[in-house]
Coordinates of C-alpha atoms and ligand atoms in Angstrom, one line a residue:
M1441 CA -15.5 6.1 -0.4
E1442 CA -15.7 9.3 -0.1
D1443 CA -14.5 9.1 4.0
L1444 CA -11.3 7.0 2.4
F1445 CA -10.6 9.4 0.3
K1446 CA -10.5 12.5 3.2
E1447 CA -8.7 10.0 5.3
L1448 CA -5.8 9.1 3.0
D1449 CA -5.8 12.7 2.0
C1450 CA -5.3 13.9 5.3
L1451 CA -2.4 11.0 6.2
K1452 CA -1.1 12.4 3.2
A1453 CA -0.9 16.2 4.4
S1454 CA 0.6 14.8 7.8
I1455 CA 3.2 13.1 6.1
D1456 CA 4.2 16.2 3.7
E1457 CA 5.0 18.3 6.2
A1458 CA 6.4 16.0 8.6
M1459 CA 8.7 14.8 5.3
E1460 CA 9.8 18.8 4.2
A1461 CA 10.4 19.0 7.6
A1462 CA 13.1 16.3 8.1
V1463 CA 14.1 16.4 4.6
S1464 CA 14.5 20.2 3.4
G1465 CA 14.8 20.5 7.4
Y1466 CA 18.0 18.0 7.9
R1467 CA 21.5 20.1 9.2
C1468 CA 24.3 19.6 6.7
D1469 CA 26.8 21.3 4.5
V1470 CA 26.0 20.5 1.6
P1471 CA 22.8 21.4 0.5
L1472 CA 22.9 19.4 -3.1
I1473 CA 22.4 16.2 -1.6
R1474 CA 19.3 18.2 0.9
E1475 CA 18.1 19.5 -2.6
A1476 CA 18.2 16.2 -4.4
M1477 CA 16.4 14.1 -1.8
A1478 CA 13.7 16.4 -0.8
Y1479 CA 13.0 16.7 -4.8
S1480 CA 13.0 13.0 -4.8
T1481 CA 10.3 12.8 -1.1
E1482 CA 7.7 14.9 -3.2
G1483 CA 4.8 14.1 -4.7
G1484 CA 3.8 10.6 -3.6
K1485 CA 0.4 9.0 -2.9
R1486 CA 2.9 8.2 0.3
L1487 CA -0.1 4.7 0.8
R1488 CA 3.0 3.1 3.2
G1489 CA 3.0 5.4 5.6
A1490 CA -0.5 6.4 6.2
I1491 CA -0.2 2.3 6.9
V1492 CA 1.5 2.7 10.0
L1493 CA -0.1 5.7 11.2
S1494 CA -3.5 4.3 10.4
T1495 CA -2.2 0.3 11.7
Y1496 CA -0.9 1.6 14.8
K1497 CA -4.0 4.5 15.1
S1498 CA -6.5 0.8 15.0
L1499 CA -4.9 -1.2 17.5
G1500 CA -4.6 1.5 20.4
G1501 CA -1.1 3.3 19.7
N1502 CA -1.2 7.4 21.4
G1503 CA 1.8 8.4 20.9
D1504 CA 4.0 9.5 17.8
A1505 CA 4.0 6.9 14.8
M1506 CA 5.7 10.2 12.2
P1507 CA 9.2 9.2 12.3
F1508 CA 8.2 5.1 10.7
A1509 CA 5.4 7.1 8.3
L1510 CA 8.5 9.0 7.2
A1511 CA 11.5 6.0 7.3
I1512 CA 9.6 3.8 4.8
E1513 CA 8.9 6.8 2.6
M1514 CA 11.8 7.9 2.5
I1515 CA 13.3 3.8 1.3
Q1516 CA 9.9 3.8 -1.0
A1517 CA 11.5 7.1 -2.1
Y1518 CA 15.0 5.8 -2.8
S1519 CA 14.0 2.2 -4.3
L1520 CA 12.4 5.0 -6.9
V1521 CA 15.4 6.6 -7.5
H1522 CA 17.9 3.6 -7.8
D1523 CA 15.3 2.0 -9.9
D1524 CA 14.4 4.7 -12.5
L1525 CA 18.8 4.7 -12.8
P1526 CA 19.8 3.8 -16.3
C1527 CA 22.0 0.2 -14.8
M1528 CA 18.4 -0.4 -13.4
D1529 CA 15.0 0.5 -15.4
D1530 CA 16.5 3.3 -17.0
A1531 CA 12.7 5.5 -16.7
D1532 CA 13.8 9.3 -17.5
M1533 CA 10.2 10.6 -15.5
R1534 CA 8.9 10.1 -12.0
R1535 CA 5.8 11.3 -9.8
G1536 CA 5.3 13.5 -13.2
R1537 CA 8.7 14.9 -13.5
P1538 CA 11.8 14.3 -14.5
A1539 CA 13.3 10.9 -12.6
C1540 CA 16.2 12.7 -10.0
H1541 CA 19.7 11.5 -12.7
K1542 CA 17.9 13.6 -15.2
K1543 CA 18.0 16.3 -13.1
F1544 CA 20.7 16.0 -10.9
G1545 CA 22.7 13.2 -12.8
E1546 CA 23.6 9.7 -12.0
A1547 CA 25.6 10.4 -9.7
M1548 CA 23.4 12.0 -8.0
G1549 CA 20.7 9.9 -8.1
V1550 CA 22.4 6.9 -6.4
L1551 CA 23.4 9.4 -4.1
A1552 CA 20.5 10.8 -3.1
G1553 CA 18.7 7.0 -2.7
D1554 CA 21.8 5.8 -0.5
A1555 CA 21.4 9.8 2.1
L1556 CA 17.5 9.0 1.6
L1557 CA 18.1 4.7 3.3
T1558 CA 20.7 6.4 5.4
L1559 CA 18.4 9.3 7.1
A1560 CA 15.2 6.8 6.9
F1561 CA 17.0 4.2 9.8
E1562 CA 18.6 8.2 11.7
T1563 CA 14.7 9.4 11.4
A1564 CA 13.7 6.2 12.6
C1565 CA 16.2 6.8 15.7
T1566 CA 14.0 9.7 16.9
S1567 CA 11.4 8.4 17.7
D1568 CA 10.2 9.0 21.8
L1569 CA 8.0 5.7 21.8
P1570 CA 8.9 2.5 23.6
P1571 CA 13.0 2.0 22.7
Y1572 CA 12.4 -1.6 23.0
R1573 CA 9.7 -1.0 20.6
V1574 CA 11.3 1.4 18.0
V1575 CA 14.6 -1.5 18.4
E1576 CA 12.1 -3.7 16.7
G1577 CA 10.7 -1.7 14.3
I1578 CA 13.9 -0.9 12.9
R1579 CA 15.0 -4.1 12.5
A1580 CA 11.4 -4.9 10.5
L1581 CA 12.8 -2.3 8.5
A1582 CA 15.8 -3.1 7.5
Y1583 CA 14.2 -6.9 7.0
G1584 CA 11.7 -5.4 5.0
A1585 CA 13.9 -3.3 2.5
G1586 CA 16.9 -5.4 2.1
A1587 CA 17.6 -8.7 0.4
A1588 CA 14.9 -10.7 2.4
G1589 CA 12.4 -8.1 1.1
M1590 CA 12.8 -5.2 -1.6
V1591 CA 16.3 -5.7 -2.6
G1592 CA 16.0 -9.2 -3.2
G1593 CA 12.9 -8.5 -5.9
Q1594 CA 14.8 -6.0 -7.4
V1595 CA 17.7 -8.9 -8.2
L1596 CA 15.0 -11.1 -9.5
D1597 CA 13.4 -8.7 -11.6
L1598 CA 16.4 -7.3 -12.7
Q1599 CA 17.7 -11.4 -13.6
P1600 CA 17.0 -11.6 -17.4
E1601 CA 18.9 -8.4 -18.0
M1602 CA 21.9 -9.5 -15.6
S1603 CA 22.1 -13.5 -17.2
N1604 CA 22.9 -11.4 -20.3
D1605 CA 25.7 -9.6 -18.6
R1606 CA 27.0 -12.1 -16.2
I1607 CA 30.4 -12.3 -15.4
D1608 CA 31.0 -15.0 -12.8
E1609 CA 30.1 -18.3 -14.5
A1610 CA 28.8 -19.9 -11.4
T1611 CA 26.7 -17.4 -10.9
P1612 CA 23.8 -18.8 -10.6
A1613 CA 20.6 -18.5 -13.6
D1614 CA 18.3 -18.7 -10.9
P1615 CA 19.2 -17.2 -7.5
A1616 CA 15.3 -17.8 -6.1
G1617 CA 15.7 -21.1 -6.6
Q1618 CA 12.2 -21.2 -8.9
S1619 CA 12.0 -22.8 -11.5
D1620 CA 8.5 -22.6 -12.3
P1621 CA 8.1 -19.1 -14.2
A1622 CA 4.3 -17.9 -12.7
E1623 CA 6.3 -19.5 -8.8
R1624 CA 9.4 -16.8 -9.8
V1625 CA 7.6 -13.9 -10.5
R1626 CA 4.9 -15.1 -7.9
L1627 CA 8.0 -14.6 -5.4
M1628 CA 9.6 -11.3 -7.1
Y1629 CA 6.1 -9.5 -6.8
R1630 CA 6.3 -10.4 -2.4
L1631 CA 9.7 -9.4 -2.5
K1632 CA 10.1 -5.9 -4.5
T1633 CA 6.6 -5.1 -4.0
G1634 CA 4.3 -7.2 -1.3
R1635 CA 7.4 -6.6 1.6
L1636 CA 7.4 -3.0 2.3
F1637 CA 3.5 -3.0 2.4
E1638 CA 3.8 -5.6 4.7
T1639 CA 6.4 -3.3 6.6
A1640 CA 4.7 -0.6 7.1
A1641 CA 1.3 -3.2 7.9
R1642 CA 3.9 -5.1 10.8
L1643 CA 5.5 -2.1 11.8
G1644 CA 2.2 0.5 12.9
A1645 CA 1.1 -3.2 14.8
I1646 CA 5.0 -3.3 16.2
L1647 CA 4.9 0.1 17.7
A1648 CA 1.3 -0.4 19.5
G1649 CA 2.4 -2.7 21.2
A1650 CA 0.1 -6.1 19.4
P1651 CA 0.6 -9.3 19.9
D1652 CA 2.9 -11.4 17.8
K1653 CA 0.2 -13.0 16.2
I1654 CA -1.4 -9.6 15.8
V1655 CA 1.5 -8.8 14.3
R1656 CA 2.3 -11.8 12.1
R1657 CA -1.6 -10.6 10.2
A1658 CA -1.2 -7.3 9.7
G1659 CA 1.5 -8.3 8.1
D1660 CA 0.1 -11.0 5.6
A1661 CA -2.4 -8.2 5.7
G1662 CA 0.5 -5.7 3.9
M1663 CA 1.6 -8.6 2.1
S1664 CA -2.3 -9.5 0.4
F1665 CA -2.4 -5.9 -0.9
G1666 CA 1.2 -5.1 -2.0
V1667 CA 1.1 -8.9 -4.4
A1668 CA -2.6 -7.4 -5.2
F1669 CA -0.9 -3.4 -5.8
Q1670 CA 1.9 -5.1 -8.6
I1671 CA -0.1 -7.0 -9.8
L1672 CA -2.4 -4.0 -11.0
D1673 CA 0.3 -2.3 -12.2
D1674 CA 1.4 -5.2 -13.9
I1675 CA -1.7 -5.2 -15.3
E1676 CA -2.6 -1.5 -16.3
D1677 CA -0.1 -1.2 -18.3
A1678 CA -0.3 -4.6 -19.7
S1679 CA -3.9 -3.2 -20.4
Q1680 CA -1.8 0.4 -22.6
G1681 CA -0.1 -2.3 -24.3
G1682 CA 3.4 -1.7 -22.1
T1683 CA 6.5 -2.0 -23.8
E1684 CA 8.5 -4.1 -21.1
D1685 CA 7.9 -7.1 -22.6
Q1686 CA 10.6 -8.7 -21.8
K1687 CA 10.7 -8.8 -17.9
A1688 CA 8.8 -11.2 -16.3
T1689 CA 5.1 -9.7 -15.2
L1690 CA 1.8 -11.7 -13.8
P1691 CA -0.7 -11.1 -16.9
A1692 CA 2.0 -12.1 -19.5
T1693 CA 3.2 -15.5 -17.2
I1694 CA -0.4 -16.8 -16.7
S1695 CA -2.7 -14.3 -18.2
L1696 CA -4.1 -10.9 -17.6
E1697 CA -7.4 -13.9 -16.8
K1698 CA -5.9 -15.3 -14.6
A1699 CA -3.7 -12.3 -13.1
R1700 CA -6.7 -10.5 -12.1
E1701 CA -8.5 -13.4 -10.3
E1702 CA -5.4 -13.3 -8.3
A1703 CA -5.5 -10.0 -7.8
I1704 CA -8.9 -9.9 -6.7
M1705 CA -7.8 -12.9 -4.2
G1706 CA -5.5 -11.0 -3.0
L1707 CA -7.3 -8.3 -2.2
Q1708 CA -10.5 -9.8 -0.9
R1709 CA -8.4 -12.0 1.3
C1710 CA -6.6 -8.8 3.1
Q1711 CA -10.7 -7.5 2.7
E1712 CA -11.1 -10.4 5.3
L1713 CA -8.3 -10.5 7.7
C1714 CA -8.4 -6.4 8.2
R1715 CA -11.5 -7.5 9.4
Q1716 CA -10.5 -9.8 11.6
F1717 CA -7.4 -8.1 13.4
A1718 CA -8.7 -4.6 13.2
G1719 CA -12.5 -4.1 12.8
P1720 CA -14.5 -3.0 9.2
D1721 CA -13.1 1.0 9.9
Y1722 CA -9.9 -0.2 9.8
L1723 CA -7.7 2.4 6.8
L1724 CA -5.8 -1.0 4.6
G1725 CA -9.7 -2.7 4.7
R1726 CA -11.2 -0.2 3.2
L1727 CA -8.3 1.1 0.7
A1728 CA -8.5 -2.9 -0.3
A1729 CA -12.4 -2.8 -1.0
H1730 CA -11.8 0.0 -3.1
Y1731 CA -8.7 -1.2 -5.6
L1732 CA -11.7 -3.9 -6.0
V1733 CA -14.4 -2.2 -6.6
S1734 CA -12.3 0.9 -8.7
K1735 CA -9.6 -1.5 -10.4
L1736 CA -11.2 -4.6 -10.4
G1737 CA -15.3 -3.9 -10.8
Ligands
GRG1308 C1 16.1 -0.3 -6.5 C2 16.4 -1.9 -4.2 C3 15.4 -1.3 -5.2 C4 13.9 -1.3 -5.4 C5 13.1 -1.0 -6.2 C6 9.2 -1.2 -6.3 C7 10.5 -1.2 -6.7 C8 12.0 -1.7 -6.4 C9 11.0 -0.6 -7.5 C10 9.7 0.5 -8.2 C11 9.2 -0.3 -9.9 C12 7.6 -0.1 -9.9 C13 7.6 1.7 -10.2 C14 6.5 -1.3 -9.6 C15 5.2 -0.7 -9.6 C16 4.3 -0.8 -8.5 C17 5.1 0.3 -7.4 C18 5.7 -0.5 -6.1 C19 5.0 1.6 -7.5 C20 5.3 2.7 -7.3 O1 4.8 2.3 -5.7 P1 3.4 4.1 -5.5 O2 2.5 3.8 -6.9 O3 4.5 5.3 -5.2 O4 3.0 3.5 -4.2 P2 4.5 6.1 -5.2 O5 5.3 7.6 -5.5 O6 3.2 6.8 -5.0 O7 5.0 6.5 -3.4

C-alpha cells in the first residue's frame, strides 16, 4: 500500500503545482475572480486527475496529459463550489475551510464555479497531444460534466426538495422515469459521482489512443469505482449519524449492510476490469483494492 500512497502523493503534487500555475497565473483583468478560483481549486485529493494521468501512462501514453487532469479537477472544483451554495446542498465548509460562497459571497460562488467550468475547457485546449484525440477528450469531458452526467445527477439529488417547490406543475415528479426508489438512487450515484470517475479513466484511454473496447472498459472501471466511492461516502455519513435524512441515499433505501455489499461488489468489479485491460500495476485497480481493505475490510 505504501507504493500506492507514494504514487498518489506524487501525482497530487504534480497536479497541485500545475493547477497553481494555471489558475493563479491565469491572465485576466479581474483579480477577485482569480482569487476565488484559486481558493476553490486548492486542497482536493486530486483522485480524478490522478486517474487521468495514470490511465494515460498505463495504456502507453508518453506525452503530456496534464491539461486534461487539470480540466477534470477544475470541473470537480466547480461542482463542489456550486454544490455548497445555499440553493443546493447549503454547506458552510469545504476541504476543511469555509466554502467559496462563505468566503467570497454567494454571487462570487456562482461566478467562480462558472469560471472554473469554462477554464477547464480552455485548459484542455492547450494540450499538445494529437488534435483529434484532444477533441475527443473535450467531448468526453463535456458529456461527463453535463446533463448526461454530473449535472443530471445533481438534478436527481435535488429533486425531493424541488418537488416541494415546483413552479411548473407539468414538470414530471420523477425526471429520470425511475419509480423504484433504489434504482433511482443508483442512477443518481452513477450520474452525479460515477460519471466523472468514468470520464477520468476514459480520458486517459482516449488520449493514449487506446482502441474503443479499452476506452469502454476503462470507463466501466471508473464508473464502478465512482459509484462505490459515493456509497462509501454515504455509509460513512450514515454511521456518523448523518443529518441529511431528507435525502435519498442507498444505505437509507436498501439498508447499510446491503449498500456495503454493493460497494464491495463495485470495487471488486473495478479491480477485475483494471487487471484485464491494464495489468496489476494500474493505479485505479490498486486504489479499488485499497478501499476494499481500508474502508470495507
Ligand atoms: C453542482 C453540477 C453540480 C454537481 C455537484 C459531485 C457533486 C455534484 C457534489 C458533491 C457532493 C458530495 C460531497 C458527494 C460525496 C462524494 C464526493 C463526490 C465527494 C467529493 O469528492 P472528493 O472526495 O473531493 O474526491 P476532493 O475535495 O478530494 O476533490
